C-alpha positions as MATLAB code, in Angstrom:
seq = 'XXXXXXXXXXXXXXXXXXXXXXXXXXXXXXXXXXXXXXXXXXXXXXXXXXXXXXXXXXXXXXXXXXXXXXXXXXXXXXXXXXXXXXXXXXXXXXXXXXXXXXXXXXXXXXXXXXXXXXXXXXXXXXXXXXXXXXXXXXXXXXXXXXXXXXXXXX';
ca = [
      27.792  -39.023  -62.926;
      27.469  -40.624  -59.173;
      30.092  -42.948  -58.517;
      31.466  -44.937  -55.291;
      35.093  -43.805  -53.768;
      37.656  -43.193  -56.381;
      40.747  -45.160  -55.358;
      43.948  -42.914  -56.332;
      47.079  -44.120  -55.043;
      48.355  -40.520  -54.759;
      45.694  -39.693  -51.777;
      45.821  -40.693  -48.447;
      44.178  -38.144  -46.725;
      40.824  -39.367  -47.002;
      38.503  -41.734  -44.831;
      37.822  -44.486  -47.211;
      41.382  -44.376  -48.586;
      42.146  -47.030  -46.172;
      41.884  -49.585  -49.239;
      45.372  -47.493  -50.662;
      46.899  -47.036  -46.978;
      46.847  -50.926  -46.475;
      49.169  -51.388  -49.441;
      51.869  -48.419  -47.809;
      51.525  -50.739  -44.373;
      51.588  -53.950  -45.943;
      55.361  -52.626  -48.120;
      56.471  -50.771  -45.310;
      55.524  -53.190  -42.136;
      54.604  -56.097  -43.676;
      51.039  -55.941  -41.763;
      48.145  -53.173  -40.893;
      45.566  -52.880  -38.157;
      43.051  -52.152  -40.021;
      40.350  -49.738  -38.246;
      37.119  -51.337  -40.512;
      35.369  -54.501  -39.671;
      36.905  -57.280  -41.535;
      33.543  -57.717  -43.201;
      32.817  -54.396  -43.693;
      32.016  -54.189  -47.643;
      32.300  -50.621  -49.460;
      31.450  -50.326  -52.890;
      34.644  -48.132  -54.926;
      35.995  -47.455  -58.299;
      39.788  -47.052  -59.278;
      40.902  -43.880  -60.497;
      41.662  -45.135  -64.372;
      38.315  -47.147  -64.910;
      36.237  -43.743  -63.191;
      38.321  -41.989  -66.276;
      37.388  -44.567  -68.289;
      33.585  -44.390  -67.731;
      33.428  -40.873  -68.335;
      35.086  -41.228  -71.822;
      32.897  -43.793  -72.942;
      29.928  -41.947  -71.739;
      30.760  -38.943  -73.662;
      31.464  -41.037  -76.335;
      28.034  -42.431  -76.532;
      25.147  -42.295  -79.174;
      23.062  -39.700  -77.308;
      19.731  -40.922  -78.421;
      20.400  -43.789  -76.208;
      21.208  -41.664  -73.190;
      18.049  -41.272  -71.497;
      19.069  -39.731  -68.355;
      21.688  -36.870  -67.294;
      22.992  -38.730  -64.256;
      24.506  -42.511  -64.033;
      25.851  -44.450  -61.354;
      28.837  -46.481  -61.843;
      29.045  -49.107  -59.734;
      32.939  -50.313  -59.748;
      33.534  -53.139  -57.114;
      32.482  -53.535  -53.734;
      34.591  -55.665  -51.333;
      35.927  -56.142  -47.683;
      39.353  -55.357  -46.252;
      39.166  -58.986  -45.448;
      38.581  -59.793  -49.084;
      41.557  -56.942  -50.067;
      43.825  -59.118  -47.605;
      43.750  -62.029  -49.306;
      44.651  -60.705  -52.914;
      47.239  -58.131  -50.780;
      49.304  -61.664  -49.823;
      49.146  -63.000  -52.953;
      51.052  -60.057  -54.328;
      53.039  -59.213  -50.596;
      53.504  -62.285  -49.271;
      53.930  -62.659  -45.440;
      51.547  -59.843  -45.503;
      49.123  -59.620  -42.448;
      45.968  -58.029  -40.834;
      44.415  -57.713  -37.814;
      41.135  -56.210  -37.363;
      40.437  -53.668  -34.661;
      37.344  -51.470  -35.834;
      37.629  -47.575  -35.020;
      34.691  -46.334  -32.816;
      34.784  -43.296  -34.404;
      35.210  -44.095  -38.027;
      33.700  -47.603  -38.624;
      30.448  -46.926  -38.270;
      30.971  -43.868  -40.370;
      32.356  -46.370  -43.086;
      29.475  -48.852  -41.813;
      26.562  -46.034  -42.892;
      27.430  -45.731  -46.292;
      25.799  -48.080  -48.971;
      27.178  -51.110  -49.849;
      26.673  -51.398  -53.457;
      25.626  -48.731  -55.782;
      23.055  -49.715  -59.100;
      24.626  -48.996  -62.465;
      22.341  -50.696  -64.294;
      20.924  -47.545  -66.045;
      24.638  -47.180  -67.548;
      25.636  -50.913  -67.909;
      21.640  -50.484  -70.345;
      22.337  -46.814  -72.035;
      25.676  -47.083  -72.804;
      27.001  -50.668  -72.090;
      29.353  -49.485  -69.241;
      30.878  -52.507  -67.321;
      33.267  -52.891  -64.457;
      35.844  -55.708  -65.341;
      38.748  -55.759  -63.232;
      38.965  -58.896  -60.706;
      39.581  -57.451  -57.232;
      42.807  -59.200  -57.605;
      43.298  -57.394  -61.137;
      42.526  -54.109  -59.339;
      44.954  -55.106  -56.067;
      47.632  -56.033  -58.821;
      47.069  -52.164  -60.381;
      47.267  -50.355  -56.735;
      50.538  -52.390  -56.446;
      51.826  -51.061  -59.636;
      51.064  -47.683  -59.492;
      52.610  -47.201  -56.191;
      56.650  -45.596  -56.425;
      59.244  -48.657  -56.731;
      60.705  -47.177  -53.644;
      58.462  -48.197  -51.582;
      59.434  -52.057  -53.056;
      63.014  -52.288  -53.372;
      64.082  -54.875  -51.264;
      60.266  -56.908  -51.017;
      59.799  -59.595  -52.616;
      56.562  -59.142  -54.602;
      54.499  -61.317  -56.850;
      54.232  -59.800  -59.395;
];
């Protein structure tokens, strides 16, 4: 299966993991200078619905799998969009934008949405998490140490 980033809160060692690493700045600083262009929109997937997919895709009738490859397409959004759901959960929460010369246009290369129509059509995949749903589940996941004394919306 081809799929966009998997978001795992566990891993921050990656490039695009900068959509986990705001959450540690925004419980830890209460803002993060964030090294994308606000508008800079990346298509990803969170760890639990990639799991997801592939269970209901091995699950399927396989007369109605007509390929041996799918996309899944997950969500794409900003860090500008992330922000805003980010305060709604963190508030006081801010962001300033200062795009990296080195790894924004990395970031800025890569597609920005990825079709999964082939899946949504062979085996009625679907994404359905909100990106606020999704924001709400990075929150979650992430040790309550890293909360005690925030006050979180939760």
């Amino acid at each position: 299966m081809e799929r966009p980033t998997i978001l795992q809160v566990s891993d921050l060692n990656h490039l695009i993991n900068i959509f986990i690493e705001i959450f540690f700045h925004a419980l830890e600083k209460g803002h993060y200078d964030c090294w994308l262009g606000k508008d800079q929109s990346l298509p990803m997937i969170y760890i639990d619905e990639c799991i997801d997919a592939t269970i209901q895709y091995l699950k399927a009738d396989k007369k109605n799998l007509k390929r041996n490859a799918y996309n899944l397409a997950g969500v794409a959004f900003t860090p500008e969009q992330l922000a805003v759901e980010i305060t709604k959960l963190i508030p006081g929460f801010t962001i300033d934008y200062k795009p990296c010369p080195n790894r924004s246009p990395i970031a800025g290369s890569w597609p920005r949405s990825i079709d999964d129509s082939c899946a949504q059509n062979d085996w009625d995949w679907k994404y359905n998490p909100t990106l606020y749903e999704l924001a709400h589940k990075i929150l979650t996941k992430i040790d309550g140490s890293y909360k005690e004394g925030r006050k979180l919306n939760m």
